[in-house]
mmCIF file of C-alpha atoms in Angstrom:
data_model
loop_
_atom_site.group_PDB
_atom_site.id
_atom_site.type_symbol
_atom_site.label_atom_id
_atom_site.label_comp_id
_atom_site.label_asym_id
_atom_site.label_seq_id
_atom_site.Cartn_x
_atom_site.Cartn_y
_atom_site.Cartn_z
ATOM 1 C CA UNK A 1 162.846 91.767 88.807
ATOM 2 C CA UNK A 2 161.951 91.211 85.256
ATOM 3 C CA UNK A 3 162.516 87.587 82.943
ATOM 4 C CA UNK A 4 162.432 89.460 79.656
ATOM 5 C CA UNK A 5 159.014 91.308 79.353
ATOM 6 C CA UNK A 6 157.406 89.275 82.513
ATOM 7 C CA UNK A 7 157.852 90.623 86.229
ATOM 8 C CA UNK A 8 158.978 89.007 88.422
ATOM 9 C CA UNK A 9 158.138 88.851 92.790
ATOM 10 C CA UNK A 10 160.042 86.746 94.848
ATOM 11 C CA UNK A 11 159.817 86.641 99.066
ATOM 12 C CA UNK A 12 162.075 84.097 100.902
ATOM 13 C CA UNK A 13 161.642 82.920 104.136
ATOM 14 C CA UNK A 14 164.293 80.759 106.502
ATOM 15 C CA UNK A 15 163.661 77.560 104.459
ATOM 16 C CA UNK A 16 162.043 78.692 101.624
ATOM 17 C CA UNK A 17 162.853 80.986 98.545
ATOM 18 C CA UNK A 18 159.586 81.842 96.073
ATOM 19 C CA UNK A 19 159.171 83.255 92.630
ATOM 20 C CA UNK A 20 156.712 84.132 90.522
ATOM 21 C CA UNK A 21 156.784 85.210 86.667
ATOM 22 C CA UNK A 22 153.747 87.388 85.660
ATOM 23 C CA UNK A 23 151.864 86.110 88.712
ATOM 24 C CA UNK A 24 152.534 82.725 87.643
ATOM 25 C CA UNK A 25 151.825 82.591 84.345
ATOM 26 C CA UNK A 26 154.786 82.418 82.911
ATOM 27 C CA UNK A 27 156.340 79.697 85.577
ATOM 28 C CA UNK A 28 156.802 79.545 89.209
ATOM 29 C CA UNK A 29 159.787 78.313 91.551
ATOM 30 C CA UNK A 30 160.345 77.040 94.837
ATOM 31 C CA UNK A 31 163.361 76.370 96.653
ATOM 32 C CA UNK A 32 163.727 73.996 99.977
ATOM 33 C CA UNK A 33 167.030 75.685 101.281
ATOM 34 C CA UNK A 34 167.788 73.010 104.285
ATOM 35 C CA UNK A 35 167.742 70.974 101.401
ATOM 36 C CA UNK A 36 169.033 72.871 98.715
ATOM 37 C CA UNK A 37 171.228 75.655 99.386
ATOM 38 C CA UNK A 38 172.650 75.929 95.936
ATOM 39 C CA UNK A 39 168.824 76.075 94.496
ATOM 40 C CA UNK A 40 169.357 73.095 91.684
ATOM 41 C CA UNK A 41 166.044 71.577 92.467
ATOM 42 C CA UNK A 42 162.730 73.613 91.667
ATOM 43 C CA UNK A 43 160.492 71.303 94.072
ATOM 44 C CA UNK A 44 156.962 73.883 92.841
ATOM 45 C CA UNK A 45 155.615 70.808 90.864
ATOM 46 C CA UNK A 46 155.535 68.455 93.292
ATOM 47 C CA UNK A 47 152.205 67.765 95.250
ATOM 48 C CA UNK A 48 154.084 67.390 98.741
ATOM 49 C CA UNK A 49 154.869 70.978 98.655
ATOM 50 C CA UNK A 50 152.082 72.599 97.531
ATOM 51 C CA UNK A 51 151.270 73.421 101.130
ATOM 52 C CA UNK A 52 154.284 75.638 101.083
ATOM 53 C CA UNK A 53 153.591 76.731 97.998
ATOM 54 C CA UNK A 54 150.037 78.696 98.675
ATOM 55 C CA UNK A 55 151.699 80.317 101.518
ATOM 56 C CA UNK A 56 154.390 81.808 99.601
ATOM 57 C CA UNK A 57 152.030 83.114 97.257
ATOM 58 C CA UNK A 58 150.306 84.420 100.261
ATOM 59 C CA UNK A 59 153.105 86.127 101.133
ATOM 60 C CA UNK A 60 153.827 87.513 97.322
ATOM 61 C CA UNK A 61 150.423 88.805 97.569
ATOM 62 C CA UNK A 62 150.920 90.140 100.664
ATOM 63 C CA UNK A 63 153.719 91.955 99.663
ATOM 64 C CA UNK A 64 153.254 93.274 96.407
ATOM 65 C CA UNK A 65 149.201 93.767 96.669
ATOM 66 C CA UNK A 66 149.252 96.251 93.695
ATOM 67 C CA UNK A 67 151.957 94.882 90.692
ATOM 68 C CA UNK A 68 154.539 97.491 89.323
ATOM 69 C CA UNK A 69 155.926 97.751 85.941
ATOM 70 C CA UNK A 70 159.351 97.484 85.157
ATOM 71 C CA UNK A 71 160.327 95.590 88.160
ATOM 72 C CA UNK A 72 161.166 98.232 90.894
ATOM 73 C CA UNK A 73 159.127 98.922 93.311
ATOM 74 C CA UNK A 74 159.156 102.330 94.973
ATOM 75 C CA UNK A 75 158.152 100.783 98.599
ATOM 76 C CA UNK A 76 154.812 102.189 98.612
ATOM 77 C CA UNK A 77 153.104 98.901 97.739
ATOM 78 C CA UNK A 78 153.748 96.996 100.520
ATOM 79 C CA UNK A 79 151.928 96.224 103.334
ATOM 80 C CA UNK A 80 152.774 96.032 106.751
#
């Protein structure tokens, strides 16, 4: 997904929805879905996630080891 020129990867889990913009740089959000269904609250900044937090970008990394341009992805880039 793109945000104007920045990229965008995003992985969501059963609670959780992450995103990154150019790997962070250009802003970051997390979303507590038991919580927050309707994601109004970006909870990234707050210290009492930021255990959740490194594990999404775990899994971002995970997922997307080598960064594509123009936000698609032809499937070959992630891993198993």
């Amino acid at each position: 997904m793109q945000r104007g020129k920045h990229p965008g990867y995003s992985v969501r889990t059963e609670r959780w929805r992450y995103t990154e913009w150019d790997d962070g740089k250009e802003g970051v959000q997390l979303y507590d879905h038991d919580a927050d269904p309707h994601e109004y609250k970006n909870v990234a900044d707050d210290p009492k996630y930021a255990k959740v937090l490194d594990e999404m970008k775990g899994l971002v990394k995970k997922n997307w080891p080598v960064r594509v341009e123009g936000g698609k992805a032809d499937g070959k880039n992630r891993s198993k």
